[in-house]
Coordinates of C-alpha atoms and ligand atoms in Angstrom, one line a residue:
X1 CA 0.0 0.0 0.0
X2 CA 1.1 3.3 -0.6
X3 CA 2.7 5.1 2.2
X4 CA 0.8 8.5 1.0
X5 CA -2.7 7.2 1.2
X6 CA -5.2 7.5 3.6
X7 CA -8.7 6.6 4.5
X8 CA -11.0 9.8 4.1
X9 CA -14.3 10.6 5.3
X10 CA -16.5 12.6 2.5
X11 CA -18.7 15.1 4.7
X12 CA -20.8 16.2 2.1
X13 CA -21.6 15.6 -1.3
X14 CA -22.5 19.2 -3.4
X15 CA -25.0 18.5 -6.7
X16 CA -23.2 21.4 -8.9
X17 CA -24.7 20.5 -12.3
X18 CA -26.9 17.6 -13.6
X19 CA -23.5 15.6 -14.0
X20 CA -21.3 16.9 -11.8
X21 CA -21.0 16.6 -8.1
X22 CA -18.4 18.1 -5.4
X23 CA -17.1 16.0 -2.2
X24 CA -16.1 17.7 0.5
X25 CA -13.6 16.3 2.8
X26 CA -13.1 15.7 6.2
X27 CA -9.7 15.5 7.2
X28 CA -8.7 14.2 10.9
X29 CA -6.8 16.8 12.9
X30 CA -3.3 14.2 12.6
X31 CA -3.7 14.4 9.0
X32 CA -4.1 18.1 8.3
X33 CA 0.0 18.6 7.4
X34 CA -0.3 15.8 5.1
X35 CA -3.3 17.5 3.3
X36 CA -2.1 20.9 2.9
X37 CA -2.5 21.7 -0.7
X38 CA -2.1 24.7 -3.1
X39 CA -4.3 26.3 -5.6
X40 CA -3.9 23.7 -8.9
X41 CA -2.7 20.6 -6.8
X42 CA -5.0 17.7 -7.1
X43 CA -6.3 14.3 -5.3
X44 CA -6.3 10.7 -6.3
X45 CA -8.5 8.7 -5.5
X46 CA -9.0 4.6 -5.7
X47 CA -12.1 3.6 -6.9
X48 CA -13.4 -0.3 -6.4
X49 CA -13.6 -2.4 -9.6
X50 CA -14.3 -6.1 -9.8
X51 CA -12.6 -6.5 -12.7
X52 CA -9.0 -5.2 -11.5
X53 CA -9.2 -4.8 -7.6
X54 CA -9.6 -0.7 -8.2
X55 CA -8.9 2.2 -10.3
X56 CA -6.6 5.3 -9.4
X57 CA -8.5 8.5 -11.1
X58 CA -6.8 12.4 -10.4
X59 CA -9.4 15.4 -9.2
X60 CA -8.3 18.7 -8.8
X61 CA -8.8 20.4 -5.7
X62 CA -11.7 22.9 -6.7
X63 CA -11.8 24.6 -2.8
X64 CA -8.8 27.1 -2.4
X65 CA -6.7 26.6 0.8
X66 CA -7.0 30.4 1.3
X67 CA -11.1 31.2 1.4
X68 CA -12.2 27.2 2.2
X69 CA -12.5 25.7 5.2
X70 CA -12.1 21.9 3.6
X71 CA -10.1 20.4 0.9
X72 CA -12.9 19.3 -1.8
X73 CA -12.7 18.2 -5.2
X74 CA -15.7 17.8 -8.2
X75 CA -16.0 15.4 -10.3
X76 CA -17.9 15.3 -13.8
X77 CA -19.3 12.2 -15.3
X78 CA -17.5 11.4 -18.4
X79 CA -19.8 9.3 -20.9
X80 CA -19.0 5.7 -20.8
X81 CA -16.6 6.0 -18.1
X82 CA -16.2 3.6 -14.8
X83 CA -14.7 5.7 -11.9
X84 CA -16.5 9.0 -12.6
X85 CA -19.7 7.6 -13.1
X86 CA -19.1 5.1 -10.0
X87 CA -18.0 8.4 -7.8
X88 CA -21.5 10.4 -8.7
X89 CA -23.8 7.0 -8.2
X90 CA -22.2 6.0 -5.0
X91 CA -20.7 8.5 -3.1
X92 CA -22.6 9.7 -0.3
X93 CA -22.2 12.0 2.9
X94 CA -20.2 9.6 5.7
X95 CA -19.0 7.6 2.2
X96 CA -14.6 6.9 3.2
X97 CA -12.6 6.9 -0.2
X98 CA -9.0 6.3 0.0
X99 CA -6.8 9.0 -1.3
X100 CA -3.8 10.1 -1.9
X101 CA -2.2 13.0 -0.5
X102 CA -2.0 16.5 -2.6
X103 CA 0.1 16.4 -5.6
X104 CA 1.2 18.5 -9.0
X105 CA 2.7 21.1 -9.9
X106 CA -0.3 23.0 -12.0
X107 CA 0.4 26.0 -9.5
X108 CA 1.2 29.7 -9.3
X109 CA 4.8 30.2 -7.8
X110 CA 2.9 34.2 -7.3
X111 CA 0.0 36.4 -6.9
X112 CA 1.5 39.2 -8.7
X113 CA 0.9 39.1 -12.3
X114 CA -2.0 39.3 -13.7
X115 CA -3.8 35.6 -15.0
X116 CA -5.8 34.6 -18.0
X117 CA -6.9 31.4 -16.9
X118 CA -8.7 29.2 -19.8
X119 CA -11.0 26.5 -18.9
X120 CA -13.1 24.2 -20.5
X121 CA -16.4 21.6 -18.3
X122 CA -14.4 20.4 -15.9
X123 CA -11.2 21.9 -16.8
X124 CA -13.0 25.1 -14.1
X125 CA -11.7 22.6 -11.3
X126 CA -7.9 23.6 -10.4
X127 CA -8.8 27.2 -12.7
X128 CA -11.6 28.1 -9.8
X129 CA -9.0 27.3 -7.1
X130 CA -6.2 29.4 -8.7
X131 CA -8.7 32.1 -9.2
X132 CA -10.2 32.6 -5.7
X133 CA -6.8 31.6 -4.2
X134 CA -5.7 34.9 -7.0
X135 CA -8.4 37.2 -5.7
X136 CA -7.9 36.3 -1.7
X137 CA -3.8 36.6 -1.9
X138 CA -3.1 39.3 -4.8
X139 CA -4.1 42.5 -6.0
X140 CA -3.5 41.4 -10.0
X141 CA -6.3 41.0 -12.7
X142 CA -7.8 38.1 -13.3
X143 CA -9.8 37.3 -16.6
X144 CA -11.3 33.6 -16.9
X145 CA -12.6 32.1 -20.4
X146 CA -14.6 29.2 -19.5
X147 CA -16.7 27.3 -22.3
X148 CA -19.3 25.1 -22.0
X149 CA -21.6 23.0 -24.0
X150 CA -24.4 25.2 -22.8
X151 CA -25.7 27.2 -19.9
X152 CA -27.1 24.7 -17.5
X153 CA -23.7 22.9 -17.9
X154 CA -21.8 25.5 -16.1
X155 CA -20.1 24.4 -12.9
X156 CA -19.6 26.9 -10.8
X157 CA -22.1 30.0 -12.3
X158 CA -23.4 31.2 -9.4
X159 CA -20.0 31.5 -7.5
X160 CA -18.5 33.1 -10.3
X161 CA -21.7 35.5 -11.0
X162 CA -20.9 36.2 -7.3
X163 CA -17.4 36.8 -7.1
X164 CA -17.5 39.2 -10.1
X165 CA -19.9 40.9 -8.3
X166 CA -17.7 41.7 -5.4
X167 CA -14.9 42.4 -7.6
X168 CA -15.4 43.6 -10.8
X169 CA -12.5 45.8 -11.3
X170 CA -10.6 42.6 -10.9
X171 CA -12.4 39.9 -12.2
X172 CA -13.6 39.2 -15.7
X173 CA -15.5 36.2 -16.7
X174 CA -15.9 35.3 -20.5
X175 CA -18.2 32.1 -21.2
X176 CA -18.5 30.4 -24.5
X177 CA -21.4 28.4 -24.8
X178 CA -21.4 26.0 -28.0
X179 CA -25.5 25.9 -27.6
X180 CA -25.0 29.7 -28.6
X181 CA -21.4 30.1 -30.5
X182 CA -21.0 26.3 -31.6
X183 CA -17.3 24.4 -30.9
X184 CA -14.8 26.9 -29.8
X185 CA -12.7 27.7 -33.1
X186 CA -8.7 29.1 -32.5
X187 CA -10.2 32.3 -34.1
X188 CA -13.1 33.2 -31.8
X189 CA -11.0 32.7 -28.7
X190 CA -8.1 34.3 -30.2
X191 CA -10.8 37.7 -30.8
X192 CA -11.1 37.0 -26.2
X193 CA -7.5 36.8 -25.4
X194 CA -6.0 39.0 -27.5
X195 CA -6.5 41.9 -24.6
X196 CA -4.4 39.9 -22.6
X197 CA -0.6 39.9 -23.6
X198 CA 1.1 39.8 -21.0
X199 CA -0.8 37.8 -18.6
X200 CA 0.0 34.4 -17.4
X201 CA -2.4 31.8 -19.1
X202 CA -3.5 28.9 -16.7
X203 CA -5.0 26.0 -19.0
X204 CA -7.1 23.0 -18.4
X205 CA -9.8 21.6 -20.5
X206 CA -10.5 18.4 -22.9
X207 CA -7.6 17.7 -25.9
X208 CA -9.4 19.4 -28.2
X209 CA -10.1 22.7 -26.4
X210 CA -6.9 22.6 -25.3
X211 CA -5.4 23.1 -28.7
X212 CA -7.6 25.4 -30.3
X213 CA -6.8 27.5 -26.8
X214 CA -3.3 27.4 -27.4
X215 CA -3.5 28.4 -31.3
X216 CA -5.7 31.3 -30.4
X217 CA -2.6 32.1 -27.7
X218 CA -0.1 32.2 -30.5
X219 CA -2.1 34.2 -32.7
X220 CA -2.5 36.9 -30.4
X221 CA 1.4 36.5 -29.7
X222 CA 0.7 35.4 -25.9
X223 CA 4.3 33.8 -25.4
X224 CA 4.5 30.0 -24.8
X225 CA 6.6 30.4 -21.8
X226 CA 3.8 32.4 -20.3
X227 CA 1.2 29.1 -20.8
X228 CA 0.7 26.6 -17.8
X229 CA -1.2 23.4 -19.1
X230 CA -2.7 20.6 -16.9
X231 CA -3.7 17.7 -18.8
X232 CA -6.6 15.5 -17.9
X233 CA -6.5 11.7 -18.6
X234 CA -7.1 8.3 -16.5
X235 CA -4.4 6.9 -15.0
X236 CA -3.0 3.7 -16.6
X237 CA -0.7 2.9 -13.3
X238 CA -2.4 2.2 -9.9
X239 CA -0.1 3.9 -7.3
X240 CA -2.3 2.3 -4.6
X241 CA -0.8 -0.8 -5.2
X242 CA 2.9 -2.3 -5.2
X243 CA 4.7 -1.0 -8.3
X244 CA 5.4 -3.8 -10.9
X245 CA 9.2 -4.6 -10.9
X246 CA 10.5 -1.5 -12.6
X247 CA 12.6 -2.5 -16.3
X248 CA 15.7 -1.1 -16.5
X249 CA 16.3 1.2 -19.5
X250 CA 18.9 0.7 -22.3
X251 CA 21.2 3.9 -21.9
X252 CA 23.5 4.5 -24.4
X253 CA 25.8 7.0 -22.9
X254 CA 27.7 4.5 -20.9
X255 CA 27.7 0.4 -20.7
X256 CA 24.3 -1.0 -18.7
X257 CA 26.7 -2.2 -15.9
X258 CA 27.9 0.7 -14.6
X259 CA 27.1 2.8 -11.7
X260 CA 27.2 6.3 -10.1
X261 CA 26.2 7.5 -7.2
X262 CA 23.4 9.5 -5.7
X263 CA 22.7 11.4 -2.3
X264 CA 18.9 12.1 -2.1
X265 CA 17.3 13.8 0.7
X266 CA 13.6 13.4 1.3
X267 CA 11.6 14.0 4.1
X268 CA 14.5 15.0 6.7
X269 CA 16.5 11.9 5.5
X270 CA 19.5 11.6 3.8
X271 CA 20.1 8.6 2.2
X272 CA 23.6 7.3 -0.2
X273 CA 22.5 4.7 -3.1
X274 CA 24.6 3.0 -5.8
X275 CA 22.3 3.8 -8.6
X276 CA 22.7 2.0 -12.0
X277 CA 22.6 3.9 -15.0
X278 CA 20.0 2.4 -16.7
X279 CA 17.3 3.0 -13.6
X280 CA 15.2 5.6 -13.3
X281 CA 15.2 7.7 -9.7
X282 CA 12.2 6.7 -8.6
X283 CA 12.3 2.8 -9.2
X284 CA 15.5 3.1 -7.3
X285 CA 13.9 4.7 -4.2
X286 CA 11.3 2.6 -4.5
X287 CA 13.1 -0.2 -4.5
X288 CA 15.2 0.9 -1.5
X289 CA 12.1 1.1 0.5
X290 CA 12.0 4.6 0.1
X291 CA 8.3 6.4 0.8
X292 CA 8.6 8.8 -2.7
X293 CA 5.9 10.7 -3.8
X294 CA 4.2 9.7 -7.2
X295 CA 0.8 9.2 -8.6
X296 CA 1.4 9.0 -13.1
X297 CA 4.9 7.3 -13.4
X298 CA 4.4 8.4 -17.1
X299 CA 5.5 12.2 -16.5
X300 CA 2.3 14.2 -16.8
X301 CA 1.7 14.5 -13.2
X302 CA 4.9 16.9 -11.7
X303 CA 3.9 14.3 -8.2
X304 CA 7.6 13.1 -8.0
X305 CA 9.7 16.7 -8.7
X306 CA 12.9 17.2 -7.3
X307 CA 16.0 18.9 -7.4
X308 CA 19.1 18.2 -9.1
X309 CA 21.7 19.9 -6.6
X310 CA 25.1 18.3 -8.2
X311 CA 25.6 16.3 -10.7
X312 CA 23.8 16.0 -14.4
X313 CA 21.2 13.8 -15.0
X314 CA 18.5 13.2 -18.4
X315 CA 14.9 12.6 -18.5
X316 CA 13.5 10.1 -20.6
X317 CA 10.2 12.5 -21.4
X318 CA 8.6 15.6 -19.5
X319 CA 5.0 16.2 -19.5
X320 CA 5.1 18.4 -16.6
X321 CA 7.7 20.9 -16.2
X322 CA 8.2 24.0 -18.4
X323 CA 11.4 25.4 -19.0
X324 CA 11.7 27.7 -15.9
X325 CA 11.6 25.2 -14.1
X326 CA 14.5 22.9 -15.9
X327 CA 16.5 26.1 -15.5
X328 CA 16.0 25.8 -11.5
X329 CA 17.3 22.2 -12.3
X330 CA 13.7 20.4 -11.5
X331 CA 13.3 17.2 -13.0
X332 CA 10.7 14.1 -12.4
X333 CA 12.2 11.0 -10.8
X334 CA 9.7 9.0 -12.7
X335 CA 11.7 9.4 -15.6
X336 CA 15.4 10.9 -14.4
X337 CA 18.7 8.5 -15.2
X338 CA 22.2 9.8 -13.7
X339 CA 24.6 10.4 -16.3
X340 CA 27.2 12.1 -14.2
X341 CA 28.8 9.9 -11.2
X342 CA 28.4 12.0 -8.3
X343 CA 24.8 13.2 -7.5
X344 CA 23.0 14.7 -5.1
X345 CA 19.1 15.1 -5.4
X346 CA 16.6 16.9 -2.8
X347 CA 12.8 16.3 -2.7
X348 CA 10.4 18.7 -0.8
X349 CA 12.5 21.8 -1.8
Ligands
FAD401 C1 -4.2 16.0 -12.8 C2 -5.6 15.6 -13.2 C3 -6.7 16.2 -12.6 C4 -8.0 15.9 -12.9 N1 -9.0 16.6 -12.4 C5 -10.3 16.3 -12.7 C6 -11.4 17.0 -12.1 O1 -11.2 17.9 -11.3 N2 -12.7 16.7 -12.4 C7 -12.9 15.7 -13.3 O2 -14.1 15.4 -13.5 N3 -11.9 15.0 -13.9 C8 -10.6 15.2 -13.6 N4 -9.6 14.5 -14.1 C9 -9.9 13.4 -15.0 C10 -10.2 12.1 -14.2 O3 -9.0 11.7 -13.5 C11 -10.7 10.9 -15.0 O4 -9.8 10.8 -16.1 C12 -12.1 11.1 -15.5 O5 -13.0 11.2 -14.4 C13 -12.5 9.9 -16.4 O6 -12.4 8.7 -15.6 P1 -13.4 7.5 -15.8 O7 -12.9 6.3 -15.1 O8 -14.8 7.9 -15.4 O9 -13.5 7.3 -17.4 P2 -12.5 6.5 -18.3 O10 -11.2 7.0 -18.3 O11 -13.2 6.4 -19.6 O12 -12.4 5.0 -17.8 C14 -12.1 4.1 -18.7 C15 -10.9 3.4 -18.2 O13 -11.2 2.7 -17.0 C16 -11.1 1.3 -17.3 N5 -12.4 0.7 -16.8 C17 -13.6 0.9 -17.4 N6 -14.5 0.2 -16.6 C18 -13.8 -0.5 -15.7 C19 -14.1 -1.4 -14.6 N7 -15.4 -1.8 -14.4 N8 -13.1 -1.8 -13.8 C20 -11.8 -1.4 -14.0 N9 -11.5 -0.6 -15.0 C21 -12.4 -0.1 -15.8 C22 -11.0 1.2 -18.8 O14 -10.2 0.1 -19.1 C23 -10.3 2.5 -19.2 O15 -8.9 2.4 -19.0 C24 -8.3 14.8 -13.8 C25 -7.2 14.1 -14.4 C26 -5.9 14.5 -14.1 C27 -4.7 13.7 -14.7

């Protein structure tokens, strides 16, 4: 079992829309370090199946840590899917899930600049909690282009119709609704966002939103360095339960056999590990017994960043981290190999 999960109690279930429902948490006093969150992180959460045991499935924490009293998360059927579906049918006030503690990196490092934050159906999750998080912490503008199939769709309206009120020197809210303005083309949205140059652009919404969203941003000449994109997508991996043996990759910078050498502290420990070239950071630690965060193993999920102090390492792909964050020498250990001898790597930084 995964060191990082925990048995929750949900103490209320919210009906948002006709297909989407919010669970609010209850989290015991001892575990309230453990489930400090920011605005972007999300949950995972194991979901019974008879055919495999369970199911792993990500939701972004939609409460802010700044203006909500409890860590909750909404979920939104998807059509044919198991967990989603299973969550809305069964959940219920008093329900216990297990669930992982906070995770990604889908965050603002500040409340100073002003955010254009792009969502699409439930894409609004982590993009609500970055935007009352913004409003509650900053003084910046924040503009939010949400699109929907049609009005009664909307999660959230009658917070946001609410929060605009209090604030409407600082809050804009732009809905698309397809029942009025059809599938959201790069050239519509491009006409929304071109007033915003400048901003930084927050992102989360279904594949093909997500691309038309990020044409209309290079229209208007929004630079791609200024973009933050959170992906969502069912886990294939179940980091509730014990990790397959990991394979070891072929690397052809030096022969399979050899080995440097990696100091990694984590959690107020410092461990020293032999680490073989061809093995990623994560299966060693792992394998050493090692309580690592990590939820995706494939890279999309920023749960497993760390720093690369000394030393230079390569990662096999990167989902998650954008180039100012490779210059602070982040990296995933889901998908790190060593390549210099000597290393020294720091989690929690
Ligand atoms: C970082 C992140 C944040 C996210 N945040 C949110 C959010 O805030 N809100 C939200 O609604 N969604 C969110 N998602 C998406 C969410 O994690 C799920 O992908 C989504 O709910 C769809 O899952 P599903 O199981 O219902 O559907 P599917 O993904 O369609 O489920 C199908 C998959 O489950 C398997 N499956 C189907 N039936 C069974 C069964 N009986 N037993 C076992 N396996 C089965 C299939 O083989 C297939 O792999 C997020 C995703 C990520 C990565």
């Amino acid at each position: 079992m995964n060191a990082r999960a925990h048995r929750i109690k949900v103490r209320e279930v919210v009906s948002e829309t006709a297909e989407a429902v919010s669970l609010v948490f209850d989290i015991p006093e001892d575990l309230t370090r453990r489930f400090a969150y920011a605005p972007g992180q999300f949950l995972t959460v194991q979901v019974p199946s008879t055919r495999t045991g369970s199911v792993a499935r990500c939701y972004s924490l939609s409460s802010s840590p700044h203006c909500d009293d409890r860590p909750t998360v909404t979920v939104k059927r998807t059509p044919g899917g198991y967990a989603s579906n299973w969550i809305c049918d069964n959940i219920e006030a008093g329900s216990i899930l297990t669930v992982l503690e906070p995770a990604g990196n889908f965050v603002p490092r500040t409340w100073n600049r002003d955010l254009l934050l792009c969502a699409a159906g439930s894409g609004i999750t982590p993009v609500i909690s970055i935007l009352k998080s913004a409003l509650s912490m900053g003084r910046s503008r924040i503009v939010l282009l949400y699109a929907n199939r049609d009005r009664g769709s909307i999660i959230f309206a009658r917070q946001l119709r609410e929060l605009v009120r209090r604030d409407p020197r600082r809050l804009t809210v732009l809905h698309w609704l397809e029942s009025e303005r059809g599938i959201p083309s790069a050239r519509g949205l491009a006409g929304l966002v071109k007033p915003y140059r400048g901003y930084e652009v927050y992102l989360c919404g279904p594949t093909g939103f997500a691309l038309v969203t990020k044409q209309a941003l290079a229209q208007s000449r929004i630079s791609a360095r200024d973009i933050r994109q959170e992906e969502y997508r069912s886990l294939t991996e179940n980091p509730f339960e014990q990790p397959a043996p990991a394979p070891v990759v072929t690397t052809t910078v030096r022969p399979a056999g050899d080995i440097a050498s990696v100091r990694v502290e984590i959690e107020g420990r410092t461990h020293q590990l032999p680490w073989p070239r061809g093995k990623k950071l994560l299966d060693l630690l792992l394998e050493h017994g090692i309580d690592a965060p990590y939820v995706c193993r494939e890279s999309a999920c920023g749960t497993c960043v760390c720093r690369v102090e000394r030393g230079r390492t390569r990662m096999l792909m990167n989902e998650a981290l954008i180039d100012e964050e490779l210059d602070l020498g982040l990296t995933l250990a889901c998908q790190t190999l060593p390549e210099s001898d000597e290393l020294h790597i720091t989690f929690d930084q």
